[in-house]
mmCIF file of C-alpha atoms and ligand atoms in Angstrom:
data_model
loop_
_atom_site.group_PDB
_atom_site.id
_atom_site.type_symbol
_atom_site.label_atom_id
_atom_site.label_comp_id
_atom_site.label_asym_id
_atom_site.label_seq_id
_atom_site.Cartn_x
_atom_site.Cartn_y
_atom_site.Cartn_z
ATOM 1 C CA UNK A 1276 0.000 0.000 0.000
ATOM 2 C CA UNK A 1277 1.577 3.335 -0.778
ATOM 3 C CA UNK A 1278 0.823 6.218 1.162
ATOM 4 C CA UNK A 1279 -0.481 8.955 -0.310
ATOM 5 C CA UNK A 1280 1.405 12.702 1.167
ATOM 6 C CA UNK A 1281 -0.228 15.488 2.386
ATOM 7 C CA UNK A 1282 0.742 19.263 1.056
ATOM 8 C CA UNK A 1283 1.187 21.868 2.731
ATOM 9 C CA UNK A 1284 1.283 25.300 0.264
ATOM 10 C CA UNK A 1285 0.552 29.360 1.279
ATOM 11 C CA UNK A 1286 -0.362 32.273 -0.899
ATOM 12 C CA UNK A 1287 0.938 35.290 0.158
ATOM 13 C CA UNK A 1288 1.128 38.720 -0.658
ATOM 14 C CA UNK A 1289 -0.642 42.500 -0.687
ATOM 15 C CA UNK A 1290 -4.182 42.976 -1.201
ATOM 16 C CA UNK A 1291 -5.570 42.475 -4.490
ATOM 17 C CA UNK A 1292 -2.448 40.460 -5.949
ATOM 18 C CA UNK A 1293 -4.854 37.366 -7.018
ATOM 19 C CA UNK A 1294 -4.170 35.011 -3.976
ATOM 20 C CA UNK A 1295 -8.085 34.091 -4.267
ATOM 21 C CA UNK A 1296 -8.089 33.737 -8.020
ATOM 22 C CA UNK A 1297 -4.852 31.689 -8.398
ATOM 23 C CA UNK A 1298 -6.052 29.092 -5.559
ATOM 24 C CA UNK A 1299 -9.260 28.403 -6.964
ATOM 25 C CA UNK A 1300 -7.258 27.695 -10.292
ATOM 26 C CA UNK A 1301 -4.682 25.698 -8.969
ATOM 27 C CA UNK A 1302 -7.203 24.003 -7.301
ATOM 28 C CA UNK A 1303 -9.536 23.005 -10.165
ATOM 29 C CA UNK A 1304 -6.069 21.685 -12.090
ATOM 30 C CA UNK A 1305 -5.160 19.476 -9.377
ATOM 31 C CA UNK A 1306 -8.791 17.990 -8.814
ATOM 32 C CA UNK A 1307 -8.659 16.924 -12.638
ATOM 33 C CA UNK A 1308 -5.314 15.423 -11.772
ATOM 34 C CA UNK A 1309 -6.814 13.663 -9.306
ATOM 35 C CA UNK A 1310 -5.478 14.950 -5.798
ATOM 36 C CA UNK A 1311 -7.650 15.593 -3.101
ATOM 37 C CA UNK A 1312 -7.264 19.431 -2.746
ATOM 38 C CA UNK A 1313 -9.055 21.643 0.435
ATOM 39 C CA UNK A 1314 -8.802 25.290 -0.088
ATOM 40 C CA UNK A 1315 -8.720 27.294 3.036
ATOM 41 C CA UNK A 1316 -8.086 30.846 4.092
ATOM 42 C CA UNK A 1317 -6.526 32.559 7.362
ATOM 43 C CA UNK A 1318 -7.553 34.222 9.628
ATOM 44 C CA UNK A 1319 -10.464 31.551 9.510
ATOM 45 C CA UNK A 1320 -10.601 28.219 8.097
ATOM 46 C CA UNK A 1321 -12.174 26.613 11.265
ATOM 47 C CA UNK A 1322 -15.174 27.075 13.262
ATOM 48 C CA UNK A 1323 -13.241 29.159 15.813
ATOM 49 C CA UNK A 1324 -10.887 30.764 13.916
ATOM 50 C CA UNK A 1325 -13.935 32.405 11.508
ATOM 51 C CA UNK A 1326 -15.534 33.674 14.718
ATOM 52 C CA UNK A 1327 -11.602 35.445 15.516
ATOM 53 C CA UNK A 1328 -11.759 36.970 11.833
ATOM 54 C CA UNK A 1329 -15.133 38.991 12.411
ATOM 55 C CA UNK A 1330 -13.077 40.063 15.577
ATOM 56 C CA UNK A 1331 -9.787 41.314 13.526
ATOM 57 C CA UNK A 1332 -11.150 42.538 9.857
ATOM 58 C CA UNK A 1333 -13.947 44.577 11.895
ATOM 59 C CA UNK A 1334 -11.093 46.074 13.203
ATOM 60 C CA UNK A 1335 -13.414 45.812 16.772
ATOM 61 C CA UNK A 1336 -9.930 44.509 18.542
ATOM 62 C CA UNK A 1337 -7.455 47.145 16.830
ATOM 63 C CA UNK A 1338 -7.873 49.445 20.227
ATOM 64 C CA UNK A 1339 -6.457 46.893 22.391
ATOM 65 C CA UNK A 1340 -3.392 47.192 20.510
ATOM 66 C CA UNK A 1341 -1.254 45.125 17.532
ATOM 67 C CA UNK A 1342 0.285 42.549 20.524
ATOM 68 C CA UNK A 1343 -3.090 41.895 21.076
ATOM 69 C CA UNK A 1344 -4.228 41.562 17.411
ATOM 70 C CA UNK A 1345 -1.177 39.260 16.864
ATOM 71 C CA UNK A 1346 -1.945 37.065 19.822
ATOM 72 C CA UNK A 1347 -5.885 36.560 18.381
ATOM 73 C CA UNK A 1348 -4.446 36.057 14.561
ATOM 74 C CA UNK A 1349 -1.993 33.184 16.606
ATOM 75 C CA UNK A 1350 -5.189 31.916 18.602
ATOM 76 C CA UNK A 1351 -6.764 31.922 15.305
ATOM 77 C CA UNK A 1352 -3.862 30.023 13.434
ATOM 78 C CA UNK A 1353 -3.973 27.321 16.001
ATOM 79 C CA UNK A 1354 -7.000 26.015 15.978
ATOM 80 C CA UNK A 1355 -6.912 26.119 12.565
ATOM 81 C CA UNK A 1356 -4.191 23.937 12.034
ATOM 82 C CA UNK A 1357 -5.098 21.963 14.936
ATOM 83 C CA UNK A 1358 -8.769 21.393 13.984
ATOM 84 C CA UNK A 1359 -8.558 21.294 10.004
ATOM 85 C CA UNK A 1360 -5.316 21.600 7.993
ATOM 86 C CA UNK A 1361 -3.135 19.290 10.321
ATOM 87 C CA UNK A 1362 -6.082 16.432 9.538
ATOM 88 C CA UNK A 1363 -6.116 16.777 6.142
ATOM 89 C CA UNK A 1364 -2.816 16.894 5.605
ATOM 90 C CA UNK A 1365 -2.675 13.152 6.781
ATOM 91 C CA UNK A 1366 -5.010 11.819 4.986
ATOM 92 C CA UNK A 1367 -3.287 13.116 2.158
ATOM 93 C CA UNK A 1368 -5.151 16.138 1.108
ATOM 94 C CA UNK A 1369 -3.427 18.925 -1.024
ATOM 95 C CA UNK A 1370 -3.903 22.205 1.428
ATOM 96 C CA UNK A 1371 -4.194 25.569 -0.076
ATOM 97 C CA UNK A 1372 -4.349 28.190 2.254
ATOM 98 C CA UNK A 1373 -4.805 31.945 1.352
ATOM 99 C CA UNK A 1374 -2.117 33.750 3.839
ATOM 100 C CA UNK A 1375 -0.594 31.682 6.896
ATOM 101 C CA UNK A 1376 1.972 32.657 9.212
ATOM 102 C CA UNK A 1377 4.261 34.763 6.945
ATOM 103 C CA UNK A 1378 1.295 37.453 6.884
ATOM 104 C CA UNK A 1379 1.631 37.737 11.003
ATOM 105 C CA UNK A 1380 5.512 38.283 10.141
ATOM 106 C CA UNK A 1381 4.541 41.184 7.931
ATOM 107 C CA UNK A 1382 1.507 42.767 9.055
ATOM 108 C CA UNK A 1383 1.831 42.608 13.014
ATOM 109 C CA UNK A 1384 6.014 41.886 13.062
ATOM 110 C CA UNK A 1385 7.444 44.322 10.563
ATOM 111 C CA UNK A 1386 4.437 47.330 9.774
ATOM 112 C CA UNK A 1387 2.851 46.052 13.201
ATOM 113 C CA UNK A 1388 6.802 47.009 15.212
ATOM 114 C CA UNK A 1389 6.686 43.833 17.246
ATOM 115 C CA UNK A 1390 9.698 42.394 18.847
ATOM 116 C CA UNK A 1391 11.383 39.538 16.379
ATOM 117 C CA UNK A 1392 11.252 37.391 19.680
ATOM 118 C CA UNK A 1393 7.834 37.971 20.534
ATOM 119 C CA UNK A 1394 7.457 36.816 16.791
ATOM 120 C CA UNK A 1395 9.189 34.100 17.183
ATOM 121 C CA UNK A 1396 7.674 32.520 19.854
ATOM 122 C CA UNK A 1397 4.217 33.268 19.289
ATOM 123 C CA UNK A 1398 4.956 31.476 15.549
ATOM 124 C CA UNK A 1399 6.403 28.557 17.035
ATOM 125 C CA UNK A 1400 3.265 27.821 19.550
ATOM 126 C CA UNK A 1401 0.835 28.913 16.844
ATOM 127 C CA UNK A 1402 1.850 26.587 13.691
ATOM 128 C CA UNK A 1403 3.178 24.087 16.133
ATOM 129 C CA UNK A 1404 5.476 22.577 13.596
ATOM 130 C CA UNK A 1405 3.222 23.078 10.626
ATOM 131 C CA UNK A 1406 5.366 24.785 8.198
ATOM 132 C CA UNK A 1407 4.365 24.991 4.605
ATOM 133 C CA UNK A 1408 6.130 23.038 2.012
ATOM 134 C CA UNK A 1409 5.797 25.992 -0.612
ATOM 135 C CA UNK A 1410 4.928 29.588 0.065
ATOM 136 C CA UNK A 1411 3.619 31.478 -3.266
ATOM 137 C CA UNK A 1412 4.337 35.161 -2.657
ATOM 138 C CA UNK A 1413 2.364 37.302 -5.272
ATOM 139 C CA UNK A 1414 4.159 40.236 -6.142
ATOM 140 C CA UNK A 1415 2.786 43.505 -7.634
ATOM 141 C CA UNK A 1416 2.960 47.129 -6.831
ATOM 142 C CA UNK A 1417 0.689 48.148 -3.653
ATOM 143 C CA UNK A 1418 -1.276 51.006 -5.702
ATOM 144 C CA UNK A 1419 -2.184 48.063 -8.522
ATOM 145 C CA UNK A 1420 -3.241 45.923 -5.364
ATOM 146 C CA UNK A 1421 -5.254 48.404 -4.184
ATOM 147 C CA UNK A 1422 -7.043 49.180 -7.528
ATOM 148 C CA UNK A 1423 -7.982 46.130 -8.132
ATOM 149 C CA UNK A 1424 -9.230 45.034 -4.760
ATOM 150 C CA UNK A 1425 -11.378 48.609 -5.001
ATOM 151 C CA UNK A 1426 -12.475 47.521 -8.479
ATOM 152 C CA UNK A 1427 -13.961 44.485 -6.711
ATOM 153 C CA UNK A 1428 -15.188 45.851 -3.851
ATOM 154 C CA UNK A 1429 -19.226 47.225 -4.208
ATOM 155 C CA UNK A 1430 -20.131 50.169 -4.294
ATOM 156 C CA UNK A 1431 -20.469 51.265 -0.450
ATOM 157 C CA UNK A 1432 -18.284 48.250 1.066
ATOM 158 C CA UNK A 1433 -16.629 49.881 3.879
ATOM 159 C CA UNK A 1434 -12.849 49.250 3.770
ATOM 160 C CA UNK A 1435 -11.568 46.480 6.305
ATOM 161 C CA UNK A 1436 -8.873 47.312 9.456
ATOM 162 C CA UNK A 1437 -6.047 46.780 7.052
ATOM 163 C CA UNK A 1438 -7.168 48.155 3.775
ATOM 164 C CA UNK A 1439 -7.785 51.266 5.288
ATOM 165 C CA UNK A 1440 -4.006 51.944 6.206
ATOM 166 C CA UNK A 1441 -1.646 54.183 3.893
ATOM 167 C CA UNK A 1442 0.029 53.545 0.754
ATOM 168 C CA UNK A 1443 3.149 53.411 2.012
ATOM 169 C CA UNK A 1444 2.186 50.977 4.588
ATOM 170 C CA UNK A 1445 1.096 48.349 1.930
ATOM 171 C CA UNK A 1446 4.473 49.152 0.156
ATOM 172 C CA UNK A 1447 6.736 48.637 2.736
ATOM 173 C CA UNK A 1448 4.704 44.799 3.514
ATOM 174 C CA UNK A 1449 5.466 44.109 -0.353
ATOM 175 C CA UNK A 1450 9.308 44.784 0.654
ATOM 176 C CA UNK A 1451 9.098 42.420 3.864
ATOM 177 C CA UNK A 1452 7.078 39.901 1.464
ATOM 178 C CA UNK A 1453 10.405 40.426 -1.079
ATOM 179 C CA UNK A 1454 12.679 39.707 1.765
ATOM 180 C CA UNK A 1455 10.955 36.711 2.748
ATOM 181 C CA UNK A 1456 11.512 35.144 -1.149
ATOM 182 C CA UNK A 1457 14.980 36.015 -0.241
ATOM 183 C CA UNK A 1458 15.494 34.717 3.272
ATOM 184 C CA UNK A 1459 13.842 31.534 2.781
ATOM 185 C CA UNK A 1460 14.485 30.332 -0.913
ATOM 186 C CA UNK A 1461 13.499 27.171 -0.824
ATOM 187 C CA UNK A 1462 10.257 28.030 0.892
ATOM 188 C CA UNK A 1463 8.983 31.214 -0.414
ATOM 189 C CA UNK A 1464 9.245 31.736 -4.566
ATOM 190 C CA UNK A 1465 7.990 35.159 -5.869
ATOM 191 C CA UNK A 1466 5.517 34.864 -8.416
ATOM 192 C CA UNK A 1467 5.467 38.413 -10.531
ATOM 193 C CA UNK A 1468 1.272 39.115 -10.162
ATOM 194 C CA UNK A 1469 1.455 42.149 -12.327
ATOM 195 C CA UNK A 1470 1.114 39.689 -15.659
ATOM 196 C CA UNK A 1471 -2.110 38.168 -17.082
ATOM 197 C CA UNK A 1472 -4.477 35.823 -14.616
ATOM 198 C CA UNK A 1473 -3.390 33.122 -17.125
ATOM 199 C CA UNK A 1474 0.432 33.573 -17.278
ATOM 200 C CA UNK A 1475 0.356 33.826 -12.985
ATOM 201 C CA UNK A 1476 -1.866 30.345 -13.075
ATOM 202 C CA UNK A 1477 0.921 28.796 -15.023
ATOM 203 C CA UNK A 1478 4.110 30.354 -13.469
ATOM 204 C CA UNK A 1479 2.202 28.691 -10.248
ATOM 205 C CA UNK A 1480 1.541 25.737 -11.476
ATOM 206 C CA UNK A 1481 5.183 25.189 -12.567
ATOM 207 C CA UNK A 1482 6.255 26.279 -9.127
ATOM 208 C CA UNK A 1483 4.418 23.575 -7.794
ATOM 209 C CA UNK A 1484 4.959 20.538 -9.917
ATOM 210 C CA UNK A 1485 7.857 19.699 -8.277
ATOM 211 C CA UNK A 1486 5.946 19.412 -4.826
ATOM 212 C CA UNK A 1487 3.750 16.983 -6.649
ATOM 213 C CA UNK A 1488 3.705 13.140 -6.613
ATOM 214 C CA UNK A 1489 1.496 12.527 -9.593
ATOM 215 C CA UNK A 1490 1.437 8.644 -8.671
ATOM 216 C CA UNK A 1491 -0.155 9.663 -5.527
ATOM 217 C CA UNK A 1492 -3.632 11.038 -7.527
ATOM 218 C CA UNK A 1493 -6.663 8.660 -8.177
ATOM 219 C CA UNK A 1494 -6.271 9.572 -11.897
ATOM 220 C CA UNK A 1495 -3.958 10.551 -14.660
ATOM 221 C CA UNK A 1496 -3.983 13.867 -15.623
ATOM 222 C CA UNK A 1497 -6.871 15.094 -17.840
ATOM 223 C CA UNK A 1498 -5.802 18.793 -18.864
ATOM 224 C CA UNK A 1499 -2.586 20.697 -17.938
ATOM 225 C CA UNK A 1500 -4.276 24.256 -18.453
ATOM 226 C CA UNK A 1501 -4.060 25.834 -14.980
HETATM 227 N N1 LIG B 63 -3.773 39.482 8.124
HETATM 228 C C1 LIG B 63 -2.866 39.868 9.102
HETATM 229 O O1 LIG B 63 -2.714 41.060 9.366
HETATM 230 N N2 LIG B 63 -2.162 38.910 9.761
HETATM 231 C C2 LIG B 63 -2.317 37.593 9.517
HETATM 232 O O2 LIG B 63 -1.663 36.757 10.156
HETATM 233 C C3 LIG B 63 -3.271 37.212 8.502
HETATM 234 C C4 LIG B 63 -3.962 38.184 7.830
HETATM 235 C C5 LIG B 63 -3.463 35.754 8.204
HETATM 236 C C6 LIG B 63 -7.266 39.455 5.453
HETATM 237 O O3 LIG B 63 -7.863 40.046 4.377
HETATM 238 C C7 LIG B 63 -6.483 40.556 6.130
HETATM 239 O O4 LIG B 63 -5.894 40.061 7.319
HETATM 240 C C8 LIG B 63 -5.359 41.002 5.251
HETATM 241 C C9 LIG B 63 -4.096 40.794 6.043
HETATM 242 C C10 LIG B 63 -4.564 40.521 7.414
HETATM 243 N N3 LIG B 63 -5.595 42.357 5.026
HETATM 244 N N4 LIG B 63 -5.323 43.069 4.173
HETATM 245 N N5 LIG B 63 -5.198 43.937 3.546
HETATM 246 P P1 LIG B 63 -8.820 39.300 3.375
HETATM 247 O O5 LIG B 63 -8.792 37.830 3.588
HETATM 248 O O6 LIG B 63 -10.147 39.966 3.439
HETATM 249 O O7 LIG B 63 -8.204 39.760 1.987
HETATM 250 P P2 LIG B 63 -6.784 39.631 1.336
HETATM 251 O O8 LIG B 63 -6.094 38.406 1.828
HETATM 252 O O9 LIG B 63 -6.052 40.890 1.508
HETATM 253 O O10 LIG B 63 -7.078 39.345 -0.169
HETATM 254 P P3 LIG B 63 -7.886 40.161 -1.242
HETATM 255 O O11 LIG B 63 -7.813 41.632 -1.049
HETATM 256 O O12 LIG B 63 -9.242 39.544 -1.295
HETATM 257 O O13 LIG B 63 -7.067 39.924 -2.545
HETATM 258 P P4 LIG B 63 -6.574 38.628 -3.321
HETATM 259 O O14 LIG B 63 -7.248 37.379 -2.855
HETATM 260 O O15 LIG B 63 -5.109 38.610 -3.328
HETATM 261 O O16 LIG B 63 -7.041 38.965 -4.813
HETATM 262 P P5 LIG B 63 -8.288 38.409 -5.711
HETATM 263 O O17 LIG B 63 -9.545 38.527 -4.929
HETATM 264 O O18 LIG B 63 -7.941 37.122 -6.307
HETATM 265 O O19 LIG B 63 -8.210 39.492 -6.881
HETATM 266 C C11 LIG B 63 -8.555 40.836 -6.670
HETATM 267 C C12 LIG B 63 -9.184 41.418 -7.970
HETATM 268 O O20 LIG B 63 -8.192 41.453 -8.983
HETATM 269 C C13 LIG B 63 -10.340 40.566 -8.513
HETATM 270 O O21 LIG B 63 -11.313 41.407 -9.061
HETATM 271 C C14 LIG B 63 -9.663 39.723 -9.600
HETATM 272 O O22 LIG B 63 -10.561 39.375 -10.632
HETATM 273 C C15 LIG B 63 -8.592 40.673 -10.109
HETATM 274 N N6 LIG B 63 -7.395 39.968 -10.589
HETATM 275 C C16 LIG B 63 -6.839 38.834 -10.088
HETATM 276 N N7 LIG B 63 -5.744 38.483 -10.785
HETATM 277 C C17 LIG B 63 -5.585 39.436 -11.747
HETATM 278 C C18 LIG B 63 -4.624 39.634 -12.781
HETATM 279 N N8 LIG B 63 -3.594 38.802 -12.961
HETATM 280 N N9 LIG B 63 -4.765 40.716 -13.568
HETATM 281 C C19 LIG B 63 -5.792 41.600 -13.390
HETATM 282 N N10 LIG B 63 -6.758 41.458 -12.439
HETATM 283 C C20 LIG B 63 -6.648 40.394 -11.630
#
């Protein structure tokens, strides 16, 4: 009996760079291939967790300070892992999760001025030795991000605690998102977002294929158009 491995792979990267779109694309390729594929999302992904995200996007827990909001996105992370992605990993599932830990690094850590220690540590309790096998960072200019996540938005959507915050702000977490692809190169691969929806999907997909055990899927592939 072989036994089939669980993935582990992020999305990362500013608002608007196409984390959403490129999952649910990757996704769809590697259901036709035949892998077992759960797309998830942080903060939320579990029953508890969803109930933290109200909590942080509302911005309702941004007056109690950014140690506090890192401790709930942690809390959040946790049960998370503990309740859903750890699970699925072992029974072999492909997990997709839009933003993980490195978007604690960046928001609260680097724009957020919390102590690399405090970091550290919280990381290390939250994931718990979960650590993604591939991190997909999405790269584009902040003010593209933004447009395009405004394009989306309706009409009279009220901006969320963290699309609200300057320009520069968003520009100096696509720096600290650079850094990562640098730090950690085995990890983290920058994937330029400013080309078309279909060139990103592939650039992804080829990013990924070496992650992949293709004799692992209940079927050979059908298509290779992400
Ligand atoms: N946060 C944190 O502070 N700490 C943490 O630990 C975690 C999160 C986990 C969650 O926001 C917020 O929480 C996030 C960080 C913080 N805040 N911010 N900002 P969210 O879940 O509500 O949203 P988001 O993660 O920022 O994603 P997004 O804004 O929804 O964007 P996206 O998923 O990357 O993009 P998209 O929805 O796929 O695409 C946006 C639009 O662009 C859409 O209309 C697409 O059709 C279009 N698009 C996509 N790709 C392309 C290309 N290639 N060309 C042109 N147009 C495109």
């Amino acid at each position: 009996m072989t036994i089939k491995k669980g993935r582990f792979i992020t999305f990362e990267g500013g608002e608007g760079a196409g984390k959403s779109t490129q999952i649910h694309r990757l996704a769809n390729v590697l259901r036709r291939r035949g892998h077992d594929v759960l797309v998830t999302r942080e903060p939320g992904g579990s029953l508890g967790a969803e109930a933290v995200r109200h909590v942080l996007l509302s911005g309702a827990a941004e007056e109690f300070g950014v140690r506090m909001e890192a401790m709930l996105f942690a809390a959040a992370r946790s049960d998370h892992i503990e309740e859903v992605i750890r699970p699925a990993i072992a029974e072999g599932t492909i997990v997709l999760c839009d933003r993980f830990m490195d978007s604690s690094r960046v928001y609260q850590g680097m724009t957020g001025n919390l102590e690399p220690h405090f970091m550290r540590n919280l990381e290390r309790i939250a994931i718990n030795g979960m650590m993604p096998d591939l991190t997909l960072v999405l790269d584009l200019p902040a003010e593209i991000g933004m447009q395009r996540a405004r394009a989306r938005q309706q009409k009279d959507a009220v901006p969320d605690r963290f699309e609200k915050e300057e320009l520069s702000t968003h520009e100096k977490r696509r720096e600290a998102f650079l850094d990562l692809t640098r730090d950690e190169p085995d990890r983290c691969k920058r994937i330029d977002a400013t080309q078309s929806e279909d060139t990103v999907a592939l650039a992804i997909l080829v990013a990924v294929e070496p992650l992949l055990d293709d004799s692992d899927a209940a079927e050979p592939a059908q298509s290779r158009n992400p």
